[in-house]
Coordinates of C-alpha atoms in Angstrom, one line a residue:
K1364 CA -10.0 16.2 -89.3
E1365 CA -7.8 18.6 -91.5
K1366 CA -10.7 21.5 -90.5
R1367 CA -10.4 20.9 -87.5
D1368 CA -6.8 20.6 -86.6
S1369 CA -5.9 23.6 -88.6
L1370 CA -8.7 26.0 -87.1
D1371 CA -6.4 27.8 -84.8
A1372 CA -3.8 28.4 -87.6
R1373 CA -6.1 29.5 -90.4
V1374 CA -8.1 31.8 -88.2
A1375 CA -4.8 33.4 -87.3
K1376 CA -3.9 33.9 -90.9
M1377 CA -7.4 35.6 -91.2
V1378 CA -6.6 37.9 -88.6
E1379 CA -3.2 38.9 -90.5
I1380 CA -4.9 39.4 -93.6
R1381 CA -7.5 41.4 -91.9
N1382 CA -4.8 43.9 -90.6
E1383 CA -4.0 44.7 -94.0
D1384 CA -6.7 46.9 -93.8
P1385 CA -8.5 47.2 -90.7
E1386 CA -11.3 49.7 -91.9
A1387 CA -12.3 47.7 -95.3
H1388 CA -15.7 46.1 -95.9
R1389 CA -15.2 42.2 -96.2
L1390 CA -16.9 38.8 -96.4
I1391 CA -15.5 35.9 -94.2
W1392 CA -16.7 32.9 -95.5
H1393 CA -16.9 29.8 -93.6
D1394 CA -17.8 25.9 -93.8
Q1395 CA -18.8 25.2 -90.4
D1396 CA -19.9 26.2 -86.9
K1397 CA -16.6 26.1 -85.2
E1398 CA -14.9 27.9 -87.6
R1399 CA -17.9 31.1 -87.2
D1400 CA -17.3 30.6 -83.6
A1401 CA -13.8 31.3 -83.9
I1402 CA -14.2 34.3 -86.3
K1403 CA -16.5 35.7 -83.5
K1404 CA -14.3 35.3 -80.9
A1405 CA -11.5 36.8 -83.3
V1406 CA -13.5 39.7 -84.7
P1407 CA -16.1 40.8 -82.1
S1408 CA -17.3 43.4 -83.8
I1409 CA -18.2 41.0 -87.2
A1410 CA -22.0 40.6 -88.0
I1411 CA -22.8 37.1 -88.3
L1412 CA -25.2 35.1 -90.1
T1413 CA -26.4 31.6 -88.8
G1414 CA -28.9 29.5 -89.9
T1415 CA -30.5 29.2 -86.4
Q1416 CA -31.3 33.1 -86.3
N1417 CA -35.2 34.2 -87.8
E1418 CA -35.9 34.9 -90.9
E1419 CA -36.1 39.1 -89.9
T1420 CA -32.7 38.9 -87.9
K1421 CA -31.2 36.9 -91.0
E1422 CA -32.5 40.1 -93.8
K1423 CA -31.5 42.6 -91.3
T1424 CA -28.3 41.4 -91.4
I1425 CA -27.9 40.8 -95.1
L1426 CA -29.4 44.2 -95.8
G1427 CA -27.7 45.9 -93.6
F1428 CA -24.5 44.5 -94.7
S1429 CA -25.4 45.3 -98.3
D1430 CA -25.9 49.0 -97.9
G1431 CA -23.0 49.1 -95.8
E1432 CA -23.8 49.6 -92.3
F1433 CA -21.9 46.6 -91.4
Q1434 CA -18.2 46.4 -91.9
E1435 CA -17.6 42.5 -92.1
L1436 CA -20.1 39.6 -92.4
A1437 CA -19.6 35.9 -91.7
A1438 CA -21.4 33.9 -93.4
K1439 CA -21.7 30.5 -95.2
S1440 CA -21.9 30.6 -98.6
V1441 CA -25.5 27.9 -98.4
M1442 CA -26.9 30.7 -96.8
A1443 CA -25.7 34.0 -98.4
G1444 CA -23.4 33.0 -101.6
S1445 CA -26.6 33.5 -103.9
G1446 CA -28.9 36.2 -104.9
C1447 CA -27.3 38.8 -102.7
N1448 CA -25.6 42.0 -103.7
F1449 CA -22.6 43.3 -101.7
Q1450 CA -20.8 45.0 -104.6
Y1451 CA -21.4 48.4 -103.4
H1452 CA -20.2 48.6 -100.4
C1453 CA -17.8 45.7 -100.6
H1454 CA -14.7 44.5 -102.6
W1455 CA -12.8 41.5 -100.6
A1456 CA -13.8 38.2 -99.7
I1457 CA -11.8 35.7 -97.2
Y1458 CA -12.5 32.4 -97.3
L1459 CA -11.5 30.4 -94.1
G1460 CA -11.3 27.4 -96.0
I1461 CA -12.1 26.0 -99.2
G1462 CA -14.4 22.9 -100.5
F1463 CA -15.2 21.2 -103.6
K1464 CA -18.3 22.9 -104.0
F1465 CA -17.8 24.8 -107.4
N1466 CA -21.4 26.9 -107.5
D1467 CA -21.0 27.5 -104.3
F1468 CA -17.5 29.0 -104.0
I1469 CA -18.6 30.9 -107.6
Q1470 CA -21.9 32.2 -106.7
S1471 CA -20.0 33.3 -103.1
I1472 CA -17.2 35.3 -105.7
H1473 CA -20.3 37.1 -107.8
R1474 CA -22.1 38.6 -104.5
I1475 CA -18.9 40.9 -104.8
Y1476 CA -17.6 40.3 -108.2
R1477 CA -20.7 41.4 -110.5
F1478 CA -22.4 44.5 -112.1
Q1479 CA -21.6 47.8 -110.5
Q1480 CA -18.7 47.1 -108.5
A1481 CA -16.1 49.9 -108.5
H1482 CA -13.2 48.7 -107.4
Q1483 CA -11.0 45.9 -108.1
V1484 CA -12.0 42.9 -106.0
R1485 CA -10.2 40.7 -103.7
I1486 CA -10.4 36.8 -102.6
D1487 CA -7.9 35.3 -100.4
L1488 CA -8.3 31.5 -99.9
I1489 CA -6.7 30.0 -96.2
Y1490 CA -6.5 26.3 -97.0
T1491 CA -3.7 24.2 -96.1
E1492 CA -1.2 22.1 -97.2
A1493 CA -3.2 18.9 -97.2
E1494 CA -5.9 20.8 -99.0
R1495 CA -3.9 22.2 -102.1
L1496 CA -6.1 19.3 -104.2
I1497 CA -9.2 20.9 -103.5
R1498 CA -7.8 24.2 -104.9
K1499 CA -6.3 22.5 -108.1
Q1500 CA -10.1 21.1 -108.5
L1501 CA -11.6 24.4 -107.9
E1502 CA -9.2 25.7 -110.7
T1503 CA -9.9 23.0 -113.0
K1504 CA -13.7 23.7 -112.6
W1505 CA -13.5 27.5 -113.0
Q1506 CA -11.2 26.5 -116.3
N1507 CA -14.1 24.3 -117.8
H1508 CA -16.7 27.1 -116.4
N1509 CA -14.9 29.9 -118.5
K1510 CA -14.7 27.3 -121.6
Q1511 CA -18.4 26.6 -121.5
L1512 CA -19.3 30.2 -120.9
S1513 CA -17.3 30.8 -124.1
V1514 CA -19.4 28.1 -125.9
M1515 CA -22.6 29.5 -124.9
T1516 CA -21.3 33.0 -125.5
E1517 CA -20.6 32.0 -129.4
I1518 CA -24.2 30.2 -129.5
I1519 CA -25.9 33.2 -128.5
K1520 CA -24.1 35.7 -130.4
K1521 CA -25.1 33.3 -133.8
Y1522 CA -28.5 32.6 -133.1
G1523 CA -29.9 34.7 -130.1
L1524 CA -32.0 33.2 -127.6
S1525 CA -35.2 32.4 -130.0
L1526 CA -36.5 29.1 -129.9
S1527 CA -37.1 29.4 -133.9
A1528 CA -33.6 30.6 -134.6
M1529 CA -32.0 27.4 -133.0

């Protein structure tokens, strides 16, 4: 209900943020089909990735954005949030909403925040006051992720990756 009721305000905020640099390459992450439709209405030139597209169209869209052929891509993190390399032409992502799925969130960030990214990465999260606790939970999960990463790094430094050393 909160996402439905706030859609127009969130899209307006997205447009405001985009207007800071209209020529930038950026990802617009969303979760709902209605959000995607609203994004397309607000930004007619945006490339859209949907689950109903055939595999060839999906592949062309992902590769086209990855290669810099498209300035902007709207997608759900469950579709393009893992495995894609968008860092060569994109360093800005706008999240039209937030959710509790930390793995999808961090993986989608790592589509542009990764090896060979030449620019500082910008991430904008658009959410309502009612979703503030969701953001807090994402921050807590990220802190826990960083702690776990630190512990695992120390274990690997000490023992390497060999099973016999462990």
